[in-house]
Amino acid sequence: MATGLLCFLFLSGAMIYIFSYSRAKGFFINLGFPTWIIYPLATLKTLGAIGILIKKSIFLKELAYAGFLFDAILALVAHIMVNDGEHAPVIISIALVTISWIYNRKVFGHYKQKVSLKE
C-alpha cells in the first residue's frame, strides 16, 4: 500500500511538471530553483516509480528509493527556507519512502545477491 501511494505521489508530481508547466514553474521560482530542471526531474520521477514497481533490478530499485528520499529531503529544506507552509506533502512523501523501503525489504528479503564462482 505504501509503495503504491509513494509511486502515485511521485508520478502525479511528474505529471504536474509535464502537463501544468506554468504552475510548476511558479513553484520552482518561488523555491529559488532553476526552471530548466523541471523536465529532467519529471523524467527521473517517472523512471524511479517504474523502477520500484517492476522489480527488475535491485540496484535500480535502491537507486530510485534513494533518489526519492533525497528529492523529498531537499524539497523539505527548500520549503522551510522560504517558509511557505507547504511542509505536509513533503513530510508525507518522506514517510512513504521510508515505510515502502522498510516493508519492501521485509517482503522481498535483504537483497543478498548470489555470486556464482566459475572455475
PDB file of C-alpha atoms in Angstrom:
ATOM      1  CA  MET A   1       0.000   0.000   0.000  1.00  0.00           C
ATOM      2  CA  ALA A   2       2.772   2.446   0.925  1.00  0.00           C
ATOM      3  CA  THR A   3       4.634   1.629  -2.288  1.00  0.00           C
ATOM      4  CA  GLY A   4       1.537   2.286  -4.380  1.00  0.00           C
ATOM      5  CA  LEU A   5       0.908   5.601  -2.626  1.00  0.00           C
ATOM      6  CA  LEU A   6       4.571   6.544  -2.973  1.00  0.00           C
ATOM      7  CA  CYS A   7       4.604   5.851  -6.701  1.00  0.00           C
ATOM      8  CA  PHE A   8       1.280   7.651  -7.157  1.00  0.00           C
ATOM      9  CA  LEU A   9       2.611  10.694  -5.296  1.00  0.00           C
ATOM     10  CA  PHE A  10       5.783  10.967  -7.372  1.00  0.00           C
ATOM     11  CA  LEU A  11       4.052  10.139 -10.670  1.00  0.00           C
ATOM     12  CA  SER A  12       1.379  12.766 -10.021  1.00  0.00           C
ATOM     13  CA  GLY A  13       4.132  15.279  -9.270  1.00  0.00           C
ATOM     14  CA  ALA A  14       5.802  14.391 -12.560  1.00  0.00           C
ATOM     15  CA  MET A  15       2.520  14.787 -14.428  1.00  0.00           C
ATOM     16  CA  ILE A  16       2.036  18.252 -12.914  1.00  0.00           C
ATOM     17  CA  TYR A  17       5.538  19.171 -14.091  1.00  0.00           C
ATOM     18  CA  ILE A  18       4.753  17.983 -17.615  1.00  0.00           C
ATOM     19  CA  PHE A  19       1.106  18.933 -18.133  1.00  0.00           C
ATOM     20  CA  SER A  20       0.950  22.058 -15.968  1.00  0.00           C
ATOM     21  CA  TYR A  21       4.352  23.550 -16.679  1.00  0.00           C
ATOM     22  CA  SER A  22       3.380  27.132 -15.813  1.00  0.00           C
ATOM     23  CA  ARG A  23       2.177  26.041 -12.359  1.00  0.00           C
ATOM     24  CA  ALA A  24       5.332  24.013 -11.767  1.00  0.00           C
ATOM     25  CA  LYS A  25       7.445  26.914 -12.998  1.00  0.00           C
ATOM     26  CA  GLY A  26       5.828  29.152 -10.376  1.00  0.00           C
ATOM     27  CA  PHE A  27       6.621  26.616  -7.645  1.00  0.00           C
ATOM     28  CA  PHE A  28      10.237  26.347  -8.709  1.00  0.00           C
ATOM     29  CA  ILE A  29      10.728  30.111  -8.971  1.00  0.00           C
ATOM     30  CA  ASN A  30       9.155  30.567  -5.525  1.00  0.00           C
ATOM     31  CA  LEU A  31      11.537  27.987  -4.060  1.00  0.00           C
ATOM     32  CA  GLY A  32      14.545  29.526  -5.792  1.00  0.00           C
ATOM     33  CA  PHE A  33      15.251  26.610  -8.119  1.00  0.00           C
ATOM     34  CA  PRO A  34      16.098  26.946 -11.816  1.00  0.00           C
ATOM     35  CA  THR A  35      13.204  26.140 -14.128  1.00  0.00           C
ATOM     36  CA  TRP A  36      15.319  24.113 -16.555  1.00  0.00           C
ATOM     37  CA  ILE A  37      15.321  21.253 -14.032  1.00  0.00           C
ATOM     38  CA  ILE A  38      11.547  20.672 -14.267  1.00  0.00           C
ATOM     39  CA  TYR A  39      11.548  18.254 -17.232  1.00  0.00           C
ATOM     40  CA  PRO A  40      14.598  16.211 -16.137  1.00  0.00           C
ATOM     41  CA  LEU A  41      13.084  15.897 -12.660  1.00  0.00           C
ATOM     42  CA  ALA A  42       9.748  14.783 -14.132  1.00  0.00           C
ATOM     43  CA  THR A  43      11.571  12.167 -16.200  1.00  0.00           C
ATOM     44  CA  LEU A  44      13.519  10.869 -13.203  1.00  0.00           C
ATOM     45  CA  LYS A  45      10.414  10.714 -11.008  1.00  0.00           C
ATOM     46  CA  THR A  46       8.626   8.687 -13.679  1.00  0.00           C
ATOM     47  CA  LEU A  47      11.567   6.324 -14.198  1.00  0.00           C
ATOM     48  CA  GLY A  48      12.014   5.938 -10.432  1.00  0.00           C
ATOM     49  CA  ALA A  49       8.400   4.919  -9.924  1.00  0.00           C
ATOM     50  CA  ILE A  50       8.661   2.439 -12.788  1.00  0.00           C
ATOM     51  CA  GLY A  51      11.913   1.058 -11.347  1.00  0.00           C
ATOM     52  CA  ILE A  52      10.290   0.467  -7.972  1.00  0.00           C
ATOM     53  CA  LEU A  53       7.169  -1.128  -9.407  1.00  0.00           C
ATOM     54  CA  ILE A  54       8.710  -3.540 -11.937  1.00  0.00           C
ATOM     55  CA  LYS A  55      11.300  -5.024  -9.552  1.00  0.00           C
ATOM     56  CA  LYS A  56      13.724  -5.976 -12.333  1.00  0.00           C
ATOM     57  CA  SER A  57      16.952  -4.611 -10.885  1.00  0.00           C
ATOM     58  CA  ILE A  58      17.759  -4.412  -7.202  1.00  0.00           C
ATOM     59  CA  PHE A  59      20.337  -1.693  -7.855  1.00  0.00           C
ATOM     60  CA  LEU A  60      17.895   0.490  -9.803  1.00  0.00           C
ATOM     61  CA  LYS A  61      15.209  -0.030  -7.180  1.00  0.00           C
ATOM     62  CA  GLU A  62      17.530   1.066  -4.372  1.00  0.00           C
ATOM     63  CA  LEU A  63      18.702   3.988  -6.510  1.00  0.00           C
ATOM     64  CA  ALA A  64      15.086   5.068  -7.029  1.00  0.00           C
ATOM     65  CA  TYR A  65      14.364   4.912  -3.296  1.00  0.00           C
ATOM     66  CA  ALA A  66      17.485   6.961  -2.579  1.00  0.00           C
ATOM     67  CA  GLY A  67      16.581   9.495  -5.260  1.00  0.00           C
ATOM     68  CA  PHE A  68      13.047   9.858  -3.910  1.00  0.00           C
ATOM     69  CA  LEU A  69      14.351  10.328  -0.379  1.00  0.00           C
ATOM     70  CA  PHE A  70      16.930  12.938  -1.444  1.00  0.00           C
ATOM     71  CA  ASP A  71      14.304  14.750  -3.521  1.00  0.00           C
ATOM     72  CA  ALA A  72      11.896  14.859  -0.590  1.00  0.00           C
ATOM     73  CA  ILE A  73      14.531  15.972   1.929  1.00  0.00           C
ATOM     74  CA  LEU A  74      15.756  18.739  -0.371  1.00  0.00           C
ATOM     75  CA  ALA A  75      12.151  19.822  -1.002  1.00  0.00           C
ATOM     76  CA  LEU A  76      11.540  19.955   2.758  1.00  0.00           C
ATOM     77  CA  VAL A  77      14.620  22.119   3.258  1.00  0.00           C
ATOM     78  CA  ALA A  78      13.539  24.410   0.410  1.00  0.00           C
ATOM     79  CA  HIS A  79      10.039  24.825   1.860  1.00  0.00           C
ATOM     80  CA  ILE A  80      11.499  25.571   5.289  1.00  0.00           C
ATOM     81  CA  MET A  81      13.873  28.145   3.771  1.00  0.00           C
ATOM     82  CA  VAL A  82      11.090  30.085   2.008  1.00  0.00           C
ATOM     83  CA  ASN A  83       8.652  29.496   4.885  1.00  0.00           C
ATOM     84  CA  ASP A  84       5.660  28.853   2.616  1.00  0.00           C
ATOM     85  CA  GLY A  85       3.875  26.375   4.904  1.00  0.00           C
ATOM     86  CA  GLU A  86       3.913  23.531   2.343  1.00  0.00           C
ATOM     87  CA  HIS A  87       5.622  21.034   4.643  1.00  0.00           C
ATOM     88  CA  ALA A  88       2.868  18.420   4.965  1.00  0.00           C
ATOM     89  CA  PRO A  89       3.076  16.796   1.484  1.00  0.00           C
ATOM     90  CA  VAL A  90       6.850  16.588   1.758  1.00  0.00           C
ATOM     91  CA  ILE A  91       6.747  15.008   5.211  1.00  0.00           C
ATOM     92  CA  ILE A  92       4.179  12.512   3.921  1.00  0.00           C
ATOM     93  CA  SER A  93       6.456  11.640   0.994  1.00  0.00           C
ATOM     94  CA  ILE A  94       9.429  11.104   3.334  1.00  0.00           C
ATOM     95  CA  ALA A  95       7.279   8.808   5.494  1.00  0.00           C
ATOM     96  CA  LEU A  96       6.036   6.894   2.430  1.00  0.00           C
ATOM     97  CA  VAL A  97       9.569   6.419   1.083  1.00  0.00           C
ATOM     98  CA  THR A  98      10.734   5.113   4.455  1.00  0.00           C
ATOM     99  CA  ILE A  99       7.754   2.798   5.024  1.00  0.00           C
ATOM    100  CA  SER A 100       7.830   1.464   1.469  1.00  0.00           C
ATOM    101  CA  TRP A 101      11.578   0.791   1.632  1.00  0.00           C
ATOM    102  CA  ILE A 102      11.343  -0.994   5.001  1.00  0.00           C
ATOM    103  CA  TYR A 103       8.406  -3.199   4.009  1.00  0.00           C
ATOM    104  CA  ASN A 104       9.876  -3.900   0.597  1.00  0.00           C
ATOM    105  CA  ARG A 105      12.937  -5.335   2.313  1.00  0.00           C
ATOM    106  CA  LYS A 106      10.762  -7.379   4.679  1.00  0.00           C
ATOM    107  CA  VAL A 107       8.708  -8.847   1.839  1.00  0.00           C
ATOM    108  CA  PHE A 108      11.470  -9.402  -0.716  1.00  0.00           C
ATOM    109  CA  GLY A 109      14.401 -10.059   1.632  1.00  0.00           C
ATOM    110  CA  HIS A 110      17.566  -8.110   2.243  1.00  0.00           C
ATOM    111  CA  TYR A 111      18.691  -8.318  -1.376  1.00  0.00           C
ATOM    112  CA  LYS A 112      21.554 -10.676  -0.828  1.00  0.00           C
ATOM    113  CA  GLN A 113      22.844 -11.150  -4.294  1.00  0.00           C
ATOM    114  CA  LYS A 114      24.124 -14.580  -5.149  1.00  0.00           C
ATOM    115  CA  VAL A 115      27.526 -14.750  -6.753  1.00  0.00           C
ATOM    116  CA  SER A 116      28.496 -17.898  -8.551  1.00  0.00           C
ATOM    117  CA  LEU A 117      32.163 -18.659  -8.967  1.00  0.00           C
ATOM    118  CA  LYS A 118      33.030 -20.314 -12.230  1.00  0.00           C
ATOM    119  CA  GLU A 119      36.219 -22.284 -12.352  1.00  0.00           C
TER     120      GLU A 119
END
